[in-house]
Amino acid sequence: PSLNDLTKILLQELASFYCVYIVLDALDEFTGGKLEEQMNKQEELIRITKSLGDNIHLLVMSRDIISIELLFKADTKLNTRAAEDDINLYIMSKLSCGCLSEFIKERDDLQQAILDEVTEKADGMCVTYAVIPVEPIN
C-alpha cells in the first residue's frame, strides 16, 4: 500500500479513540538515503503525524540536531541529559553479552577503556523532547 493509503487507514483507526499518544523515539536515527532525502522523510513523517487530528498528542525524542529542531520551532521543547551512571550501566550491560563479551571478558583494562571512551563521547546524550499539544498524561 502507498503512504497515502496507510495514512487513511491510520486516520480511520485513530478516529475511534478519544485520545491517542504517539511516541516517535530516535527521530535523528531515521535513515533513508542521502541527508537531504532523510531530512525530507523526517519532515514528511512529522507533517503527517501533526495532521492526524485533535485527539492526537505527539512526543518526539531526538538528539539535538538543528534540522530536527527546525521541525518543532513552535512546539514545547525540553532538553535533558542522561546521567553518567545510567550511560555506564547501559554500556556495561552491552559489554557483558553478545559476541564482543567473549573477546573482552578476561580484559578488565579493555572493558574500562571502552567504557571510558564511549561515556566521554556520549557526553550525556543530549535529547530534545517536543510535545504537541502540551497536556498532562493522566
PDB file of C-alpha atoms in Angstrom:
ATOM      1  CA  PRO A   1       0.000   0.000   0.000  1.00  0.00           C
ATOM      2  CA  SER A   2       1.037   3.595  -0.595  1.00  0.00           C
ATOM      3  CA  LEU A   3       1.845   6.078   2.161  1.00  0.00           C
ATOM      4  CA  ASN A   4      -1.425   7.831   1.376  1.00  0.00           C
ATOM      5  CA  ASP A   5      -3.379   4.565   1.801  1.00  0.00           C
ATOM      6  CA  LEU A   6      -1.629   3.817   5.084  1.00  0.00           C
ATOM      7  CA  THR A   7      -2.345   7.332   6.351  1.00  0.00           C
ATOM      8  CA  LYS A   8      -6.055   6.943   5.532  1.00  0.00           C
ATOM      9  CA  ILE A   9      -6.210   3.612   7.385  1.00  0.00           C
ATOM     10  CA  LEU A  10      -4.405   5.116  10.365  1.00  0.00           C
ATOM     11  CA  LEU A  11      -6.817   8.085  10.414  1.00  0.00           C
ATOM     12  CA  GLN A  12      -9.817   5.732  10.425  1.00  0.00           C
ATOM     13  CA  GLU A  13      -8.419   3.759  13.341  1.00  0.00           C
ATOM     14  CA  LEU A  14      -7.352   6.810  15.345  1.00  0.00           C
ATOM     15  CA  ALA A  15     -10.802   8.382  14.964  1.00  0.00           C
ATOM     16  CA  SER A  16     -12.268   5.597  17.100  1.00  0.00           C
ATOM     17  CA  PHE A  17     -10.251   6.724  20.146  1.00  0.00           C
ATOM     18  CA  TYR A  18     -10.930   9.727  22.369  1.00  0.00           C
ATOM     19  CA  CYS A  19      -7.248  10.423  22.867  1.00  0.00           C
ATOM     20  CA  VAL A  20      -4.108   8.903  21.336  1.00  0.00           C
ATOM     21  CA  TYR A  21      -0.489   9.407  22.375  1.00  0.00           C
ATOM     22  CA  ILE A  22       2.138   8.746  19.720  1.00  0.00           C
ATOM     23  CA  VAL A  23       5.801   8.452  20.677  1.00  0.00           C
ATOM     24  CA  LEU A  24       8.452   8.816  17.988  1.00  0.00           C
ATOM     25  CA  ASP A  25      11.742   7.804  19.544  1.00  0.00           C
ATOM     26  CA  ALA A  26      15.168   8.434  17.998  1.00  0.00           C
ATOM     27  CA  LEU A  27      13.939  10.574  15.112  1.00  0.00           C
ATOM     28  CA  ASP A  28      17.574  11.504  14.478  1.00  0.00           C
ATOM     29  CA  GLU A  29      18.322   7.834  13.742  1.00  0.00           C
ATOM     30  CA  PHE A  30      15.717   7.684  10.972  1.00  0.00           C
ATOM     31  CA  THR A  31      17.672   6.731   7.879  1.00  0.00           C
ATOM     32  CA  GLY A  32      16.793   6.834   4.255  1.00  0.00           C
ATOM     33  CA  GLY A  33      19.351   7.614   1.628  1.00  0.00           C
ATOM     34  CA  LYS A  34      21.224  10.880   1.348  1.00  0.00           C
ATOM     35  CA  LEU A  35      20.987  13.557   4.035  1.00  0.00           C
ATOM     36  CA  GLU A  36      18.516  15.669   2.057  1.00  0.00           C
ATOM     37  CA  GLU A  37      16.263  12.640   1.425  1.00  0.00           C
ATOM     38  CA  GLN A  38      16.473  11.704   5.093  1.00  0.00           C
ATOM     39  CA  MET A  39      15.501  15.228   6.175  1.00  0.00           C
ATOM     40  CA  ASN A  40      12.581  15.244   3.721  1.00  0.00           C
ATOM     41  CA  LYS A  41      11.325  11.916   5.087  1.00  0.00           C
ATOM     42  CA  GLN A  42      11.625  13.153   8.686  1.00  0.00           C
ATOM     43  CA  GLU A  43       9.725  16.306   7.767  1.00  0.00           C
ATOM     44  CA  GLU A  44       7.018  14.305   5.981  1.00  0.00           C
ATOM     45  CA  LEU A  45       6.636  11.938   8.941  1.00  0.00           C
ATOM     46  CA  ILE A  46       6.203  14.865  11.345  1.00  0.00           C
ATOM     47  CA  ARG A  47       3.832  16.702   8.981  1.00  0.00           C
ATOM     48  CA  ILE A  48       1.623  13.628   8.607  1.00  0.00           C
ATOM     49  CA  THR A  49       1.655  12.910  12.333  1.00  0.00           C
ATOM     50  CA  LYS A  50       0.776  16.514  13.220  1.00  0.00           C
ATOM     51  CA  SER A  51      -2.151  16.451  10.774  1.00  0.00           C
ATOM     52  CA  LEU A  52      -3.777  13.298  12.177  1.00  0.00           C
ATOM     53  CA  GLY A  53      -6.317  15.127  14.340  1.00  0.00           C
ATOM     54  CA  ASP A  54      -7.060  16.971  17.563  1.00  0.00           C
ATOM     55  CA  ASN A  55      -7.173  13.751  19.584  1.00  0.00           C
ATOM     56  CA  ILE A  56      -3.508  13.048  18.770  1.00  0.00           C
ATOM     57  CA  HIS A  57      -0.737  14.002  21.178  1.00  0.00           C
ATOM     58  CA  LEU A  58       2.798  13.630  19.918  1.00  0.00           C
ATOM     59  CA  LEU A  59       6.036  13.149  21.827  1.00  0.00           C
ATOM     60  CA  VAL A  60       9.213  13.150  19.735  1.00  0.00           C
ATOM     61  CA  MET A  61      12.623  12.223  21.091  1.00  0.00           C
ATOM     62  CA  SER A  62      15.829  13.054  19.288  1.00  0.00           C
ATOM     63  CA  ARG A  63      19.338  14.234  19.816  1.00  0.00           C
ATOM     64  CA  ASP A  64      19.703  17.987  19.492  1.00  0.00           C
ATOM     65  CA  ILE A  65      20.149  18.382  15.731  1.00  0.00           C
ATOM     66  CA  ILE A  66      19.328  21.683  14.040  1.00  0.00           C
ATOM     67  CA  SER A  67      17.418  20.151  11.094  1.00  0.00           C
ATOM     68  CA  ILE A  68      15.104  18.329  13.517  1.00  0.00           C
ATOM     69  CA  GLU A  69      14.822  21.301  15.861  1.00  0.00           C
ATOM     70  CA  LEU A  70      13.534  23.379  12.930  1.00  0.00           C
ATOM     71  CA  LEU A  71      10.609  20.955  12.548  1.00  0.00           C
ATOM     72  CA  PHE A  72       9.459  21.919  16.051  1.00  0.00           C
ATOM     73  CA  LYS A  73      10.033  25.705  16.150  1.00  0.00           C
ATOM     74  CA  ALA A  74       6.563  26.420  17.556  1.00  0.00           C
ATOM     75  CA  ASP A  75       6.388  23.435  19.898  1.00  0.00           C
ATOM     76  CA  THR A  76       7.386  22.949  23.512  1.00  0.00           C
ATOM     77  CA  LYS A  77      10.861  21.525  23.998  1.00  0.00           C
ATOM     78  CA  LEU A  78      12.650  20.061  26.977  1.00  0.00           C
ATOM     79  CA  ASN A  79      16.387  19.469  26.848  1.00  0.00           C
ATOM     80  CA  THR A  80      17.695  16.757  29.118  1.00  0.00           C
ATOM     81  CA  ARG A  81      20.844  14.723  29.577  1.00  0.00           C
ATOM     82  CA  ALA A  82      21.343  11.127  30.614  1.00  0.00           C
ATOM     83  CA  ALA A  83      23.186  10.650  33.898  1.00  0.00           C
ATOM     84  CA  GLU A  84      26.715   9.292  33.519  1.00  0.00           C
ATOM     85  CA  ASP A  85      25.846   6.363  35.825  1.00  0.00           C
ATOM     86  CA  ASP A  86      22.959   5.395  33.530  1.00  0.00           C
ATOM     87  CA  ILE A  87      25.212   5.541  30.484  1.00  0.00           C
ATOM     88  CA  ASN A  88      27.815   3.395  32.268  1.00  0.00           C
ATOM     89  CA  LEU A  89      25.204   0.792  33.268  1.00  0.00           C
ATOM     90  CA  TYR A  90      23.925   0.607  29.704  1.00  0.00           C
ATOM     91  CA  ILE A  91      27.411   0.208  28.240  1.00  0.00           C
ATOM     92  CA  MET A  92      28.381  -2.456  30.794  1.00  0.00           C
ATOM     93  CA  SER A  93      25.205  -4.415  30.026  1.00  0.00           C
ATOM     94  CA  LYS A  94      26.114  -4.366  26.323  1.00  0.00           C
ATOM     95  CA  LEU A  95      29.714  -5.396  27.020  1.00  0.00           C
ATOM     96  CA  SER A  96      28.622  -8.356  29.140  1.00  0.00           C
ATOM     97  CA  CYS A  97      26.581 -10.108  26.447  1.00  0.00           C
ATOM     98  CA  GLY A  98      26.865 -10.885  22.782  1.00  0.00           C
ATOM     99  CA  CYS A  99      29.860 -11.861  20.714  1.00  0.00           C
ATOM    100  CA  LEU A 100      32.036  -8.986  21.951  1.00  0.00           C
ATOM    101  CA  SER A 101      31.846 -10.267  25.531  1.00  0.00           C
ATOM    102  CA  GLU A 102      33.816 -13.392  24.602  1.00  0.00           C
ATOM    103  CA  PHE A 103      36.767 -11.285  23.451  1.00  0.00           C
ATOM    104  CA  ILE A 104      36.885  -8.890  26.394  1.00  0.00           C
ATOM    105  CA  LYS A 105      35.646 -10.912  29.394  1.00  0.00           C
ATOM    106  CA  GLU A 106      39.206 -11.526  30.649  1.00  0.00           C
ATOM    107  CA  ARG A 107      40.358  -7.990  29.768  1.00  0.00           C
ATOM    108  CA  ASP A 108      39.288  -5.611  32.521  1.00  0.00           C
ATOM    109  CA  ASP A 109      41.611  -2.943  31.115  1.00  0.00           C
ATOM    110  CA  LEU A 110      39.949  -3.137  27.699  1.00  0.00           C
ATOM    111  CA  GLN A 111      36.458  -3.082  29.217  1.00  0.00           C
ATOM    112  CA  GLN A 112      37.378   0.024  31.210  1.00  0.00           C
ATOM    113  CA  ALA A 113      38.910   1.710  28.156  1.00  0.00           C
ATOM    114  CA  ILE A 114      35.739   1.053  26.139  1.00  0.00           C
ATOM    115  CA  LEU A 115      33.547   2.271  28.994  1.00  0.00           C
ATOM    116  CA  ASP A 116      35.568   5.471  29.465  1.00  0.00           C
ATOM    117  CA  GLU A 117      35.764   6.312  25.769  1.00  0.00           C
ATOM    118  CA  VAL A 118      32.098   5.664  24.968  1.00  0.00           C
ATOM    119  CA  THR A 119      30.911   7.541  28.071  1.00  0.00           C
ATOM    120  CA  GLU A 120      33.077  10.522  27.145  1.00  0.00           C
ATOM    121  CA  LYS A 121      31.858  10.519  23.540  1.00  0.00           C
ATOM    122  CA  ALA A 122      28.221  10.173  24.659  1.00  0.00           C
ATOM    123  CA  ASP A 123      28.605  13.474  26.522  1.00  0.00           C
ATOM    124  CA  GLY A 124      25.285  12.986  28.302  1.00  0.00           C
ATOM    125  CA  MET A 125      23.467  12.095  25.084  1.00  0.00           C
ATOM    126  CA  CYS A 126      21.518  15.353  24.951  1.00  0.00           C
ATOM    127  CA  VAL A 127      17.913  14.650  23.955  1.00  0.00           C
ATOM    128  CA  THR A 128      15.167  17.033  22.856  1.00  0.00           C
ATOM    129  CA  TYR A 129      11.538  16.265  23.536  1.00  0.00           C
ATOM    130  CA  ALA A 130       8.786  18.042  21.616  1.00  0.00           C
ATOM    131  CA  VAL A 131       5.215  17.700  22.824  1.00  0.00           C
ATOM    132  CA  ILE A 132       2.291  18.652  20.588  1.00  0.00           C
ATOM    133  CA  PRO A 133      -0.017  19.927  22.163  1.00  0.00           C
ATOM    134  CA  VAL A 134       1.114  20.252  25.770  1.00  0.00           C
ATOM    135  CA  GLU A 135      -1.219  18.364  28.080  1.00  0.00           C
ATOM    136  CA  PRO A 136      -0.502  16.189  31.105  1.00  0.00           C
ATOM    137  CA  ILE A 137      -0.919  12.442  30.698  1.00  0.00           C
ATOM    138  CA  ASN A 138      -3.465  11.233  33.268  1.00  0.00           C
TER     139      ASN A 138
END
